[in-house]
Amino acid sequence: MIPTSEATIGPFFPPRYVDQGANDLTVFEGRRAKGEAIEIRGRVLQEDGAPLDNLVVEIWQADAAGVYRHPADPRHAQADPGFFGWGRAATDKEGRYSFRTIRPGAPQGRRPHVNFMVMYSGLMRILKTTMFFEEGPDPVLDLVPERKNLLVGRKETPALYTFDIRLRGENETPFFDD
């Protein structure tokens, strides 16, 4: 008999867990998303700055009009048919990920933002955070007044934002429970 792994903490991601193109949210079922196309990229790092390879990063967001393609959004029937609103990427050996998406509109009562979920073999729970495009009044940003700068993506060019995620340490990204 072949012994099984002693590690019991998962998930263990197979190489095809992230399909090619899953990080491009600008096209859905052959239709182009409405709105301004942007790229969001960054790195996922440990406390000491070491990168994490083969970590799965998922995003979900509203469309350019601020509507989520989800029944919990009262306006979901008005969602852009060319925008699915969800994507997945895996980090490379340098901890880098990237998404091509559209700049989201502001959902009711919120600032424009992109929700992130981080999954990795050995993490005891899925980590959830949010990237904003600028500071300002928002119920989530207001939860971390001294650390809100860690939730604002850096605008590198008009169509490129950088959002690094640090799992622990002095500049740890704020993570949220449901």
PDB file of C-alpha atoms in Angstrom:
ATOM      1  CA  MET A   1       0.000   0.000   0.000  1.00  0.00           C
ATOM      2  CA  ILE A   2       1.046   3.544  -0.707  1.00  0.00           C
ATOM      3  CA  PRO A   3       0.815   5.823   2.332  1.00  0.00           C
ATOM      4  CA  THR A   4      -1.414   8.879   2.032  1.00  0.00           C
ATOM      5  CA  SER A   5      -0.282  12.371   2.837  1.00  0.00           C
ATOM      6  CA  GLU A   6      -0.007  13.314   6.492  1.00  0.00           C
ATOM      7  CA  ALA A   7      -1.078  16.857   5.691  1.00  0.00           C
ATOM      8  CA  THR A   8      -4.789  17.233   6.289  1.00  0.00           C
ATOM      9  CA  ILE A   9      -5.165  20.917   5.623  1.00  0.00           C
ATOM     10  CA  GLY A  10      -6.330  21.774   2.128  1.00  0.00           C
ATOM     11  CA  PRO A  11      -7.350  22.733  -0.382  1.00  0.00           C
ATOM     12  CA  PHE A  12      -4.637  21.247  -2.579  1.00  0.00           C
ATOM     13  CA  PHE A  13      -4.853  22.963  -5.927  1.00  0.00           C
ATOM     14  CA  PRO A  14      -4.206  20.914  -9.057  1.00  0.00           C
ATOM     15  CA  PRO A  15      -2.391  22.681 -11.897  1.00  0.00           C
ATOM     16  CA  ARG A  16      -5.684  23.225 -13.798  1.00  0.00           C
ATOM     17  CA  TYR A  17      -7.604  24.673 -10.862  1.00  0.00           C
ATOM     18  CA  VAL A  18      -7.315  28.037 -12.610  1.00  0.00           C
ATOM     19  CA  ASP A  19      -8.447  27.819 -16.235  1.00  0.00           C
ATOM     20  CA  GLN A  20      -6.626  29.876 -18.819  1.00  0.00           C
ATOM     21  CA  GLY A  21      -8.441  33.189 -19.316  1.00  0.00           C
ATOM     22  CA  ALA A  22     -10.251  33.043 -15.960  1.00  0.00           C
ATOM     23  CA  ASN A  23      -8.466  36.278 -15.022  1.00  0.00           C
ATOM     24  CA  ASP A  24     -10.011  38.258 -17.915  1.00  0.00           C
ATOM     25  CA  LEU A  25     -13.403  39.649 -16.909  1.00  0.00           C
ATOM     26  CA  THR A  26     -13.738  41.972 -19.926  1.00  0.00           C
ATOM     27  CA  VAL A  27     -15.489  39.346 -22.102  1.00  0.00           C
ATOM     28  CA  PHE A  28     -18.331  37.020 -21.132  1.00  0.00           C
ATOM     29  CA  GLU A  29     -19.925  34.523 -23.524  1.00  0.00           C
ATOM     30  CA  GLY A  30     -18.517  36.402 -26.517  1.00  0.00           C
ATOM     31  CA  ARG A  31     -19.798  39.819 -25.378  1.00  0.00           C
ATOM     32  CA  ARG A  32     -17.570  42.707 -24.294  1.00  0.00           C
ATOM     33  CA  ALA A  33     -18.165  44.270 -20.897  1.00  0.00           C
ATOM     34  CA  LYS A  34     -19.346  47.875 -20.818  1.00  0.00           C
ATOM     35  CA  GLY A  35     -17.069  50.342 -19.094  1.00  0.00           C
ATOM     36  CA  GLU A  36     -13.434  51.300 -18.786  1.00  0.00           C
ATOM     37  CA  ALA A  37     -11.056  48.338 -19.147  1.00  0.00           C
ATOM     38  CA  ILE A  38      -8.366  48.238 -16.450  1.00  0.00           C
ATOM     39  CA  GLU A  39      -5.730  45.866 -15.148  1.00  0.00           C
ATOM     40  CA  ILE A  40      -5.248  45.015 -11.488  1.00  0.00           C
ATOM     41  CA  ARG A  41      -2.033  43.296 -10.573  1.00  0.00           C
ATOM     42  CA  GLY A  42      -0.028  42.702  -7.477  1.00  0.00           C
ATOM     43  CA  ARG A  43       1.874  40.232  -5.346  1.00  0.00           C
ATOM     44  CA  VAL A  44       0.869  38.044  -2.430  1.00  0.00           C
ATOM     45  CA  LEU A  45       3.581  38.042   0.224  1.00  0.00           C
ATOM     46  CA  GLN A  46       4.350  36.451   3.558  1.00  0.00           C
ATOM     47  CA  GLU A  47       5.362  38.456   6.646  1.00  0.00           C
ATOM     48  CA  ASP A  48       9.039  38.426   5.639  1.00  0.00           C
ATOM     49  CA  GLY A  49       8.255  39.530   2.077  1.00  0.00           C
ATOM     50  CA  ALA A  50       8.661  36.050   0.575  1.00  0.00           C
ATOM     51  CA  PRO A  51       6.266  35.435  -2.338  1.00  0.00           C
ATOM     52  CA  LEU A  52       3.631  32.697  -2.334  1.00  0.00           C
ATOM     53  CA  ASP A  53       3.509  30.498  -5.455  1.00  0.00           C
ATOM     54  CA  ASN A  54       0.331  28.726  -6.682  1.00  0.00           C
ATOM     55  CA  LEU A  55      -1.931  30.692  -4.385  1.00  0.00           C
ATOM     56  CA  VAL A  56      -5.427  31.207  -5.808  1.00  0.00           C
ATOM     57  CA  VAL A  57      -6.778  34.751  -5.919  1.00  0.00           C
ATOM     58  CA  GLU A  58     -10.425  35.305  -6.799  1.00  0.00           C
ATOM     59  CA  ILE A  59     -12.167  38.604  -7.378  1.00  0.00           C
ATOM     60  CA  TRP A  60     -15.801  39.560  -7.679  1.00  0.00           C
ATOM     61  CA  GLN A  61     -17.192  42.996  -8.334  1.00  0.00           C
ATOM     62  CA  ALA A  62     -20.061  45.076  -9.637  1.00  0.00           C
ATOM     63  CA  ASP A  63     -20.300  46.059 -13.291  1.00  0.00           C
ATOM     64  CA  ALA A  64     -19.627  49.585 -14.611  1.00  0.00           C
ATOM     65  CA  ALA A  65     -23.090  50.692 -13.403  1.00  0.00           C
ATOM     66  CA  GLY A  66     -22.507  49.367  -9.872  1.00  0.00           C
ATOM     67  CA  VAL A  67     -24.774  46.316 -10.334  1.00  0.00           C
ATOM     68  CA  TYR A  68     -23.793  42.829  -9.153  1.00  0.00           C
ATOM     69  CA  ARG A  69     -24.782  39.827 -11.279  1.00  0.00           C
ATOM     70  CA  HIS A  70     -26.265  38.119  -8.226  1.00  0.00           C
ATOM     71  CA  PRO A  71     -29.860  37.688  -7.003  1.00  0.00           C
ATOM     72  CA  ALA A  72     -28.964  39.439  -3.725  1.00  0.00           C
ATOM     73  CA  ASP A  73     -28.593  42.683  -5.692  1.00  0.00           C
ATOM     74  CA  PRO A  74     -32.136  44.064  -6.214  1.00  0.00           C
ATOM     75  CA  ARG A  75     -30.988  45.408  -9.603  1.00  0.00           C
ATOM     76  CA  HIS A  76     -29.354  42.146 -10.795  1.00  0.00           C
ATOM     77  CA  ALA A  77     -31.742  41.896 -13.781  1.00  0.00           C
ATOM     78  CA  GLN A  78     -30.136  45.113 -15.066  1.00  0.00           C
ATOM     79  CA  ALA A  79     -26.584  43.700 -14.877  1.00  0.00           C
ATOM     80  CA  ASP A  80     -24.385  44.051 -17.947  1.00  0.00           C
ATOM     81  CA  PRO A  81     -24.818  40.817 -19.976  1.00  0.00           C
ATOM     82  CA  GLY A  82     -21.186  41.108 -21.129  1.00  0.00           C
ATOM     83  CA  PHE A  83     -19.788  41.130 -17.603  1.00  0.00           C
ATOM     84  CA  PHE A  84     -19.763  38.038 -15.389  1.00  0.00           C
ATOM     85  CA  GLY A  85     -18.246  39.845 -12.381  1.00  0.00           C
ATOM     86  CA  TRP A  86     -16.036  36.999 -11.129  1.00  0.00           C
ATOM     87  CA  GLY A  87     -12.526  35.847 -11.987  1.00  0.00           C
ATOM     88  CA  ARG A  88      -9.698  33.647 -10.732  1.00  0.00           C
ATOM     89  CA  ALA A  89      -5.913  33.746 -11.062  1.00  0.00           C
ATOM     90  CA  ALA A  90      -3.002  31.785  -9.617  1.00  0.00           C
ATOM     91  CA  THR A  91       0.177  33.429  -8.393  1.00  0.00           C
ATOM     92  CA  ASP A  92       3.483  32.646 -10.072  1.00  0.00           C
ATOM     93  CA  LYS A  93       6.775  31.862  -8.307  1.00  0.00           C
ATOM     94  CA  GLU A  94       7.238  35.588  -7.561  1.00  0.00           C
ATOM     95  CA  GLY A  95       3.774  35.767  -5.956  1.00  0.00           C
ATOM     96  CA  ARG A  96       2.387  37.817  -8.857  1.00  0.00           C
ATOM     97  CA  TYR A  97      -1.224  37.760 -10.064  1.00  0.00           C
ATOM     98  CA  SER A  98      -3.103  39.885 -12.583  1.00  0.00           C
ATOM     99  CA  PHE A  99      -6.671  40.526 -13.688  1.00  0.00           C
ATOM    100  CA  ARG A 100      -8.065  42.313 -16.701  1.00  0.00           C
ATOM    101  CA  THR A 101     -11.432  43.752 -15.760  1.00  0.00           C
ATOM    102  CA  ILE A 102     -13.477  46.933 -15.895  1.00  0.00           C
ATOM    103  CA  ARG A 103     -13.511  49.748 -13.401  1.00  0.00           C
ATOM    104  CA  PRO A 104     -16.618  49.016 -11.308  1.00  0.00           C
ATOM    105  CA  GLY A 105     -19.327  51.519 -10.609  1.00  0.00           C
ATOM    106  CA  ALA A 106     -20.340  52.289  -7.038  1.00  0.00           C
ATOM    107  CA  PRO A 107     -22.900  49.856  -5.620  1.00  0.00           C
ATOM    108  CA  GLN A 108     -25.635  51.545  -3.577  1.00  0.00           C
ATOM    109  CA  GLY A 109     -24.158  53.055  -0.403  1.00  0.00           C
ATOM    110  CA  ARG A 110     -20.568  52.082  -1.286  1.00  0.00           C
ATOM    111  CA  ARG A 111     -17.481  53.381  -3.049  1.00  0.00           C
ATOM    112  CA  PRO A 112     -16.283  51.556  -6.185  1.00  0.00           C
ATOM    113  CA  HIS A 113     -14.312  48.482  -5.100  1.00  0.00           C
ATOM    114  CA  VAL A 114     -13.215  44.955  -5.981  1.00  0.00           C
ATOM    115  CA  ASN A 115     -13.604  42.086  -3.501  1.00  0.00           C
ATOM    116  CA  PHE A 116     -10.697  39.646  -3.168  1.00  0.00           C
ATOM    117  CA  MET A 117     -10.567  36.113  -1.817  1.00  0.00           C
ATOM    118  CA  VAL A 118      -7.250  34.336  -1.167  1.00  0.00           C
ATOM    119  CA  MET A 119      -6.923  30.542  -0.903  1.00  0.00           C
ATOM    120  CA  TYR A 120      -3.720  28.585  -0.287  1.00  0.00           C
ATOM    121  CA  SER A 121      -2.739  25.117   0.843  1.00  0.00           C
ATOM    122  CA  GLY A 122      -2.145  25.362   4.580  1.00  0.00           C
ATOM    123  CA  LEU A 123      -4.365  28.381   5.257  1.00  0.00           C
ATOM    124  CA  MET A 124      -6.916  27.488   7.896  1.00  0.00           C
ATOM    125  CA  ARG A 125      -9.544  29.758   6.335  1.00  0.00           C
ATOM    126  CA  ILE A 126     -10.220  31.663   3.157  1.00  0.00           C
ATOM    127  CA  LEU A 127      -9.005  35.252   3.457  1.00  0.00           C
ATOM    128  CA  LYS A 128     -11.271  38.038   2.188  1.00  0.00           C
ATOM    129  CA  THR A 129     -10.356  41.638   1.608  1.00  0.00           C
ATOM    130  CA  THR A 130     -11.371  44.574  -0.568  1.00  0.00           C
ATOM    131  CA  MET A 131      -9.469  46.892  -2.891  1.00  0.00           C
ATOM    132  CA  PHE A 132     -10.725  50.437  -3.284  1.00  0.00           C
ATOM    133  CA  PHE A 133      -9.722  52.901  -5.978  1.00  0.00           C
ATOM    134  CA  GLU A 134      -9.574  55.873  -3.610  1.00  0.00           C
ATOM    135  CA  GLU A 135     -10.184  56.730   0.015  1.00  0.00           C
ATOM    136  CA  GLY A 136     -13.491  58.189   1.128  1.00  0.00           C
ATOM    137  CA  PRO A 137     -16.553  57.344   3.184  1.00  0.00           C
ATOM    138  CA  ASP A 138     -17.420  53.640   2.925  1.00  0.00           C
ATOM    139  CA  PRO A 139     -18.672  51.212   5.591  1.00  0.00           C
ATOM    140  CA  VAL A 140     -15.740  48.822   5.007  1.00  0.00           C
ATOM    141  CA  LEU A 141     -13.026  51.485   4.908  1.00  0.00           C
ATOM    142  CA  ASP A 142     -14.535  53.008   8.043  1.00  0.00           C
ATOM    143  CA  LEU A 143     -13.844  49.700   9.888  1.00  0.00           C
ATOM    144  CA  VAL A 144     -10.071  50.241   9.620  1.00  0.00           C
ATOM    145  CA  PRO A 145      -9.514  54.010   9.873  1.00  0.00           C
ATOM    146  CA  GLU A 146      -5.770  53.792  10.669  1.00  0.00           C
ATOM    147  CA  ARG A 147      -5.133  51.135   8.013  1.00  0.00           C
ATOM    148  CA  LYS A 148      -7.406  52.182   5.147  1.00  0.00           C
ATOM    149  CA  ASN A 149      -4.383  53.038   2.989  1.00  0.00           C
ATOM    150  CA  LEU A 150      -3.652  49.270   2.863  1.00  0.00           C
ATOM    151  CA  LEU A 151      -6.987  48.758   1.061  1.00  0.00           C
ATOM    152  CA  VAL A 152      -6.469  51.377  -1.668  1.00  0.00           C
ATOM    153  CA  GLY A 153      -4.865  50.199  -4.900  1.00  0.00           C
ATOM    154  CA  ARG A 154      -1.989  52.250  -6.284  1.00  0.00           C
ATOM    155  CA  LYS A 155      -2.893  53.930  -9.566  1.00  0.00           C
ATOM    156  CA  GLU A 156       0.174  53.352 -11.771  1.00  0.00           C
ATOM    157  CA  THR A 157      -1.443  54.620 -14.997  1.00  0.00           C
ATOM    158  CA  PRO A 158      -5.060  55.504 -15.829  1.00  0.00           C
ATOM    159  CA  ALA A 159      -5.730  51.812 -16.641  1.00  0.00           C
ATOM    160  CA  LEU A 160      -3.366  50.011 -14.224  1.00  0.00           C
ATOM    161  CA  TYR A 161      -3.732  49.512 -10.469  1.00  0.00           C
ATOM    162  CA  THR A 162      -1.378  47.633  -8.155  1.00  0.00           C
ATOM    163  CA  PHE A 163      -2.732  45.892  -5.066  1.00  0.00           C
ATOM    164  CA  ASP A 164      -0.261  43.864  -3.002  1.00  0.00           C
ATOM    165  CA  ILE A 165      -1.601  41.513  -0.346  1.00  0.00           C
ATOM    166  CA  ARG A 166       0.542  40.837   2.726  1.00  0.00           C
ATOM    167  CA  LEU A 167      -0.650  37.928   4.858  1.00  0.00           C
ATOM    168  CA  ARG A 168       0.994  38.922   8.156  1.00  0.00           C
ATOM    169  CA  GLY A 169       3.185  41.530   9.778  1.00  0.00           C
ATOM    170  CA  GLU A 170       3.316  45.259  10.217  1.00  0.00           C
ATOM    171  CA  ASN A 171       1.648  46.076   6.888  1.00  0.00           C
ATOM    172  CA  GLU A 172      -0.728  43.103   6.893  1.00  0.00           C
ATOM    173  CA  THR A 173      -3.655  43.583   4.560  1.00  0.00           C
ATOM    174  CA  PRO A 174      -6.888  43.929   6.562  1.00  0.00           C
ATOM    175  CA  PHE A 175      -9.009  40.799   6.115  1.00  0.00           C
ATOM    176  CA  PHE A 176     -12.729  40.527   6.806  1.00  0.00           C
ATOM    177  CA  ASP A 177     -15.169  37.802   7.816  1.00  0.00           C
ATOM    178  CA  ASP A 178     -18.534  37.472   6.095  1.00  0.00           C
TER     179      ASP A 178
END
